């Protein structure tokens, strides 16, 4: 990935991003082994109460380490405040640089919209939109009780000057949350914004339930079974089932292959995936994948099909390091030569640096965390698109 070539490419492309949980790391955990363990517990031989204890423990970790930490009333520790502020800053910087790139690109035939497809259920993008004042669209419409509708993404925004009535399109960020969101809830047959009452209810039940099993990244299905056997006689099964019932009210896709809790969420998930597929089928489409491993089978297959059927589409995947690059290539089955058009690149920091040796302003980084991607890729792209930024910052 050469920045000068990329600068010219994005002038005439439909720009899309695929954002995974790696970008919210430090403050929020990634799924790690949770999905694998949930799949294994379904097929393991043990009592139903043992299965339920293990599942509740796995959901509890995901709930406490991802969902609960998005609620305004959550009390952060000092280290969590530091991690939260740093993570939010990364999202804000990303929007700032991308907004500049969109604002100054010179091809009028392409809209100044960018699609942010994400499997993250957190609220970092929403907070960053609010604090940066960029134009955004999350699919909701309404003031008193906003309702989610996919047709709300089919909009562009223009600004008219007060004196001369000149009209120009302004950059807009479409946020498409493929796995739902912690602030979604089901009301009749609609998705509406939640007041987090479902999360508070689940948290209250967990408090009554007490300690279940402590799940770590090193946990195995065998170790969890042993721990569950030890405490099964002291578990209140009624409270356990109440936790599942309360948890299932939160409109997020489960970290399992059997992802859905409701038919409504199922419908929106596949319609959002269809929108993703449609965008990938457009001529001259570019997709940047960040913090995303392509372990998700649905998204992986849609992406492969789109890249094979649309030779004008391009996929750039930012890998955290060389080890992550190998894992991504394995997930995408590079060894099976499934990509027919050579329109995919998995980029680690070392490869990126070697491709841009002529760029004097480029800093060498050890990994592609969110901060470094912003610093060496999108900030430099914004400066190439509009060099006056450096002059303004220098004053």
Short mmCIF file of C-alpha atoms in Angstrom, two decimals, residues 7-317:
data_model
loop_
_atom_site.label_atom_id
_atom_site.label_comp_id
_atom_site.label_asym_id
_atom_site.label_seq_id
_atom_site.Cartn_x
_atom_site.Cartn_y
_atom_site.Cartn_z
CA UNK A 7 -4.40 9.15 -2.40
CA UNK A 8 -5.23 9.02 -6.10
CA UNK A 9 -7.31 5.85 -5.74
CA UNK A 10 -9.64 7.22 -3.08
CA UNK A 11 -10.46 10.24 -5.22
CA UNK A 12 -12.57 8.04 -7.48
CA UNK A 13 -13.80 5.27 -5.17
CA UNK A 14 -16.82 4.44 -3.08
CA UNK A 15 -15.25 4.29 0.38
CA UNK A 16 -16.24 1.66 2.94
CA UNK A 17 -14.80 0.46 6.22
CA UNK A 18 -15.20 -2.83 8.07
CA UNK A 19 -14.51 -2.21 11.75
CA UNK A 20 -13.93 -4.95 14.32
CA UNK A 21 -13.45 -5.12 18.07
CA UNK A 22 -9.69 -4.66 17.77
CA UNK A 23 -10.24 -0.90 17.49
CA UNK A 24 -11.95 -0.66 20.89
CA UNK A 25 -9.28 -2.71 22.63
CA UNK A 26 -7.69 -1.54 25.82
CA UNK A 27 -11.03 -0.28 27.14
CA UNK A 28 -13.15 -3.24 25.94
CA UNK A 29 -12.12 -6.86 25.54
CA UNK A 30 -12.27 -8.69 22.23
CA UNK A 31 -14.26 -11.92 22.04
CA UNK A 32 -11.14 -14.04 22.36
CA UNK A 33 -12.14 -17.62 23.17
CA UNK A 34 -15.71 -16.80 24.28
CA UNK A 35 -17.37 -17.74 20.97
CA UNK A 36 -15.41 -21.00 20.71
CA UNK A 37 -16.28 -21.98 24.29
CA UNK A 38 -19.99 -21.23 23.81
CA UNK A 39 -20.00 -23.46 20.73
CA UNK A 40 -18.22 -26.25 22.60
CA UNK A 41 -20.52 -26.18 25.61
CA UNK A 42 -23.51 -26.85 23.35
CA UNK A 43 -22.00 -30.13 22.16
CA UNK A 44 -20.26 -31.28 25.34
CA UNK A 45 -21.77 -34.08 27.41
CA UNK A 46 -22.84 -32.85 30.85
CA UNK A 47 -25.91 -32.03 32.93
CA UNK A 48 -28.16 -29.21 31.75
CA UNK A 49 -27.46 -27.21 34.92
CA UNK A 50 -23.71 -27.46 34.26
CA UNK A 51 -24.21 -26.26 30.67
CA UNK A 52 -26.30 -23.35 31.86
CA UNK A 53 -23.74 -22.34 34.49
CA UNK A 54 -20.98 -22.33 31.88
CA UNK A 55 -23.08 -20.38 29.35
CA UNK A 56 -24.13 -17.86 31.99
CA UNK A 57 -20.50 -17.41 33.03
CA UNK A 58 -19.40 -16.79 29.43
CA UNK A 59 -22.25 -14.35 28.77
CA UNK A 60 -21.49 -12.68 32.12
CA UNK A 61 -17.93 -11.93 31.06
CA UNK A 62 -19.07 -10.51 27.70
CA UNK A 63 -21.80 -8.54 29.46
CA UNK A 64 -19.54 -7.05 32.15
CA UNK A 65 -16.48 -6.42 29.99
CA UNK A 66 -18.25 -5.04 26.89
CA UNK A 67 -21.92 -4.14 27.37
CA UNK A 68 -21.99 -2.72 30.90
CA UNK A 69 -18.93 -0.51 30.32
CA UNK A 70 -20.88 1.51 27.72
CA UNK A 71 -23.57 2.64 30.16
CA UNK A 72 -23.24 6.23 31.41
CA UNK A 73 -23.79 5.15 35.03
CA UNK A 74 -20.85 2.70 34.92
CA UNK A 75 -18.17 3.82 37.39
CA UNK A 76 -14.71 3.53 35.83
CA UNK A 77 -11.47 2.90 37.65
CA UNK A 78 -8.55 5.28 37.07
CA UNK A 79 -6.98 2.93 34.53
CA UNK A 80 -10.32 2.49 32.76
CA UNK A 81 -10.73 6.26 32.48
CA UNK A 82 -7.29 6.45 30.83
CA UNK A 83 -8.14 3.60 28.42
CA UNK A 84 -11.57 5.05 27.63
CA UNK A 85 -10.20 8.52 26.87
CA UNK A 86 -7.42 7.11 24.66
CA UNK A 87 -9.84 4.86 22.75
CA UNK A 88 -12.35 7.67 22.21
CA UNK A 89 -9.55 9.95 21.01
CA UNK A 90 -8.59 7.35 18.39
CA UNK A 91 -12.16 7.29 17.06
CA UNK A 92 -12.31 11.10 17.00
CA UNK A 93 -8.96 11.39 15.19
CA UNK A 94 -10.09 8.82 12.65
CA UNK A 95 -13.25 10.82 11.89
CA UNK A 96 -11.31 14.07 11.74
CA UNK A 97 -8.80 12.83 9.17
CA UNK A 98 -11.38 10.96 7.13
CA UNK A 99 -13.67 13.99 7.10
CA UNK A 100 -10.81 16.02 5.61
CA UNK A 101 -10.14 13.38 2.96
CA UNK A 102 -13.81 13.34 1.94
CA UNK A 103 -14.17 17.12 2.02
CA UNK A 104 -11.26 17.74 -0.33
CA UNK A 105 -11.55 14.90 -2.78
CA UNK A 106 -12.11 16.36 -6.21
CA UNK A 107 -14.32 13.86 -8.06
CA UNK A 108 -17.87 15.32 -8.09
CA UNK A 109 -19.44 12.14 -9.52
CA UNK A 110 -18.86 10.31 -6.23
CA UNK A 111 -20.73 11.25 -3.08
CA UNK A 112 -18.90 12.41 0.00
CA UNK A 113 -20.36 9.57 2.03
CA UNK A 114 -18.45 6.80 3.72
CA UNK A 115 -19.98 3.60 5.06
CA UNK A 116 -18.76 2.37 8.43
CA UNK A 117 -19.78 -1.28 8.70
CA UNK A 118 -18.99 -2.58 12.17
CA UNK A 119 -19.58 -5.71 14.21
CA UNK A 120 -18.91 -3.68 17.38
CA UNK A 121 -21.85 -3.18 19.72
CA UNK A 122 -20.19 -0.38 21.70
CA UNK A 123 -20.94 3.36 21.47
CA UNK A 124 -17.52 4.79 20.61
CA UNK A 125 -18.57 5.92 17.14
CA UNK A 126 -21.72 7.58 18.50
CA UNK A 127 -19.71 9.46 21.14
CA UNK A 128 -17.07 10.46 18.58
CA UNK A 129 -19.74 11.74 16.16
CA UNK A 130 -21.14 13.94 18.90
CA UNK A 131 -17.80 15.34 20.04
CA UNK A 132 -16.40 16.01 16.54
CA UNK A 133 -19.67 17.44 15.13
CA UNK A 134 -19.29 15.55 11.85
CA UNK A 135 -22.46 14.67 9.96
CA UNK A 136 -23.52 11.11 10.70
CA UNK A 137 -26.37 8.72 10.04
CA UNK A 138 -27.04 5.74 12.31
CA UNK A 139 -30.28 4.64 10.62
CA UNK A 140 -32.60 6.16 13.24
CA UNK A 141 -35.22 8.79 12.48
CA UNK A 142 -37.38 10.75 14.90
CA UNK A 143 -36.96 13.13 17.83
CA UNK A 144 -39.13 11.83 20.66
CA UNK A 145 -38.75 8.12 19.93
CA UNK A 146 -36.24 7.49 17.10
CA UNK A 147 -36.95 4.32 15.09
CA UNK A 148 -34.38 2.35 13.09
CA UNK A 149 -35.08 1.94 9.38
CA UNK A 150 -32.66 0.84 6.67
CA UNK A 151 -34.14 3.34 4.20
CA UNK A 152 -32.66 6.13 6.33
CA UNK A 153 -29.22 5.28 4.94
CA UNK A 154 -30.26 6.33 1.42
CA UNK A 155 -29.69 10.03 2.04
CA UNK A 156 -27.10 12.66 1.18
CA UNK A 157 -26.56 15.99 2.90
CA UNK A 158 -25.90 19.39 1.31
CA UNK A 159 -25.10 22.80 2.69
CA UNK A 160 -26.21 26.08 1.13
CA UNK A 161 -24.31 29.32 1.75
CA UNK A 162 -26.38 32.12 3.26
CA UNK A 163 -25.38 34.89 0.85
CA UNK A 164 -24.84 33.33 -2.56
CA UNK A 165 -27.03 30.23 -2.29
CA UNK A 166 -24.17 28.01 -3.45
CA UNK A 167 -24.86 24.36 -2.66
CA UNK A 168 -22.22 21.76 -1.88
CA UNK A 169 -22.37 18.21 -0.58
CA UNK A 170 -20.84 17.67 2.84
CA UNK A 171 -19.18 14.51 4.17
CA UNK A 172 -21.51 12.05 5.91
CA UNK A 173 -20.61 8.95 7.93
CA UNK A 174 -23.13 6.11 7.69
CA UNK A 175 -22.84 3.83 10.73
CA UNK A 176 -24.14 0.32 10.01
CA UNK A 177 -23.96 -1.88 13.11
CA UNK A 178 -24.11 -5.43 11.77
CA UNK A 179 -24.35 -7.03 15.22
CA UNK A 180 -26.78 -4.58 16.77
CA UNK A 181 -25.92 -2.24 19.63
CA UNK A 182 -26.06 -1.98 23.41
CA UNK A 183 -28.46 0.97 23.01
CA UNK A 184 -30.98 -0.87 20.80
CA UNK A 185 -34.16 -2.44 22.11
CA UNK A 186 -37.16 -4.13 20.54
CA UNK A 187 -40.53 -2.40 20.76
CA UNK A 188 -43.35 -4.18 18.95
CA UNK A 189 -41.80 -4.85 15.53
CA UNK A 190 -39.36 -1.94 15.61
CA UNK A 191 -35.84 -1.31 16.85
CA UNK A 192 -35.76 1.85 18.99
CA UNK A 193 -33.12 3.50 21.15
CA UNK A 194 -32.86 2.06 24.64
CA UNK A 195 -32.55 3.79 28.01
CA UNK A 196 -30.30 0.87 29.10
CA UNK A 197 -33.04 -0.54 31.35
CA UNK A 198 -32.38 -4.02 29.91
CA UNK A 199 -28.71 -3.78 30.86
CA UNK A 200 -29.53 -2.49 34.34
CA UNK A 201 -31.99 -5.36 34.82
CA UNK A 202 -29.43 -7.99 33.78
CA UNK A 203 -26.80 -6.40 36.01
CA UNK A 204 -29.16 -6.45 38.99
CA UNK A 205 -29.86 -10.16 38.50
CA UNK A 206 -26.13 -10.90 38.25
CA UNK A 207 -25.67 -9.15 41.59
CA UNK A 208 -28.21 -11.48 43.19
CA UNK A 209 -26.76 -14.52 41.46
CA UNK A 210 -23.31 -13.81 42.86
CA UNK A 211 -20.11 -15.45 41.67
CA UNK A 212 -20.57 -18.02 38.91
CA UNK A 213 -17.31 -19.04 37.21
CA UNK A 214 -14.40 -16.73 36.54
CA UNK A 215 -13.74 -16.98 32.78
CA UNK A 216 -10.30 -16.00 31.47
CA UNK A 217 -8.55 -16.17 28.10
CA UNK A 218 -6.91 -19.38 29.34
CA UNK A 219 -10.19 -21.11 30.23
CA UNK A 220 -10.98 -24.40 28.50
CA UNK A 221 -14.26 -26.27 28.28
CA UNK A 222 -12.86 -28.96 30.61
CA UNK A 223 -11.78 -26.46 33.27
CA UNK A 224 -15.17 -24.73 33.08
CA UNK A 225 -16.98 -28.07 33.48
CA UNK A 226 -14.96 -28.87 36.60
CA UNK A 227 -15.70 -25.45 38.10
CA UNK A 228 -19.41 -25.71 37.26
CA UNK A 229 -19.66 -29.14 38.87
CA UNK A 230 -18.28 -27.70 42.12
CA UNK A 231 -20.91 -24.97 42.44
CA UNK A 232 -23.99 -26.50 40.78
CA UNK A 233 -25.66 -27.39 44.10
CA UNK A 234 -25.45 -23.79 45.34
CA UNK A 235 -26.77 -22.10 42.18
CA UNK A 236 -30.27 -20.61 42.14
CA UNK A 237 -31.59 -21.99 38.84
CA UNK A 238 -34.51 -19.55 38.79
CA UNK A 239 -32.12 -16.59 38.95
CA UNK A 240 -29.92 -18.22 36.32
CA UNK A 241 -32.82 -18.46 33.86
CA UNK A 242 -33.89 -14.91 34.76
CA UNK A 243 -30.43 -13.70 33.72
CA UNK A 244 -30.75 -15.42 30.33
CA UNK A 245 -34.20 -13.89 29.85
CA UNK A 246 -32.97 -10.42 30.75
CA UNK A 247 -29.79 -10.73 28.67
CA UNK A 248 -31.80 -11.77 25.62
CA UNK A 249 -33.73 -8.50 25.67
CA UNK A 250 -30.56 -6.63 24.67
CA UNK A 251 -30.63 -6.33 20.88
CA UNK A 252 -27.17 -7.58 20.00
CA UNK A 253 -26.10 -10.56 17.95
CA UNK A 254 -24.83 -13.35 20.20
CA UNK A 255 -21.14 -14.33 19.98
CA UNK A 256 -22.16 -17.75 18.65
CA UNK A 257 -22.82 -19.33 15.27
CA UNK A 258 -26.48 -19.51 16.30
CA UNK A 259 -26.44 -15.75 16.61
CA UNK A 260 -30.01 -14.58 16.96
CA UNK A 261 -32.37 -14.08 19.86
CA UNK A 262 -35.26 -12.64 17.86
CA UNK A 263 -36.62 -12.91 14.35
CA UNK A 264 -36.55 -9.11 14.15
CA UNK A 265 -32.81 -8.93 14.86
CA UNK A 266 -32.30 -11.80 12.41
CA UNK A 267 -34.08 -9.77 9.70
CA UNK A 268 -32.05 -6.62 10.30
CA UNK A 269 -28.79 -8.59 10.41
CA UNK A 270 -29.33 -10.11 6.98
CA UNK A 271 -30.61 -6.86 5.50
CA UNK A 272 -27.52 -5.05 6.77
CA UNK A 273 -25.36 -7.80 5.31
CA UNK A 274 -27.21 -7.34 2.02
CA UNK A 275 -26.36 -3.62 2.12
CA UNK A 276 -22.73 -4.57 2.73
CA UNK A 277 -22.80 -6.95 -0.25
CA UNK A 278 -24.45 -4.30 -2.45
CA UNK A 279 -21.77 -1.74 -1.59
CA UNK A 280 -19.06 -4.26 -2.43
CA UNK A 281 -20.66 -4.88 -5.82
CA UNK A 282 -20.45 -1.21 -6.83
CA UNK A 283 -17.86 -0.21 -9.38
CA UNK A 284 -14.62 1.19 -7.95
CA UNK A 285 -15.36 0.25 -4.36
CA UNK A 286 -12.65 0.26 -1.73
CA UNK A 287 -12.98 -1.50 1.62
CA UNK A 288 -10.59 -0.92 4.51
CA UNK A 289 -10.77 -3.59 7.24
CA UNK A 290 -9.45 -2.55 10.65
CA UNK A 291 -9.43 -4.49 13.92
CA UNK A 292 -11.20 -7.30 12.06
CA UNK A 293 -9.90 -10.88 11.78
CA UNK A 294 -12.44 -12.28 9.26
CA UNK A 295 -13.28 -15.12 11.64
CA UNK A 296 -16.97 -14.28 11.03
CA UNK A 297 -18.09 -16.83 8.41
CA UNK A 298 -21.00 -14.77 7.00
CA UNK A 299 -18.93 -11.65 6.40
CA UNK A 300 -15.96 -13.62 5.11
CA UNK A 301 -17.99 -15.42 2.45
CA UNK A 302 -19.81 -12.26 1.33
CA UNK A 303 -16.47 -10.46 0.99
CA UNK A 304 -14.84 -13.26 -1.00
CA UNK A 305 -17.80 -13.53 -3.38
CA UNK A 306 -17.89 -9.76 -3.92
CA UNK A 307 -14.17 -9.48 -4.63
CA UNK A 308 -14.35 -12.35 -7.11
CA UNK A 309 -17.40 -11.00 -8.95
CA UNK A 310 -16.24 -7.37 -8.92
CA UNK A 311 -12.65 -6.96 -10.15
CA UNK A 312 -12.87 -3.17 -9.62
CA UNK A 313 -13.34 -3.64 -5.86
CA UNK A 314 -10.31 -3.49 -3.60
CA UNK A 315 -9.82 -4.71 -0.04
CA UNK A 316 -7.07 -3.42 2.24
CA UNK A 317 -6.78 -5.20 5.59
#
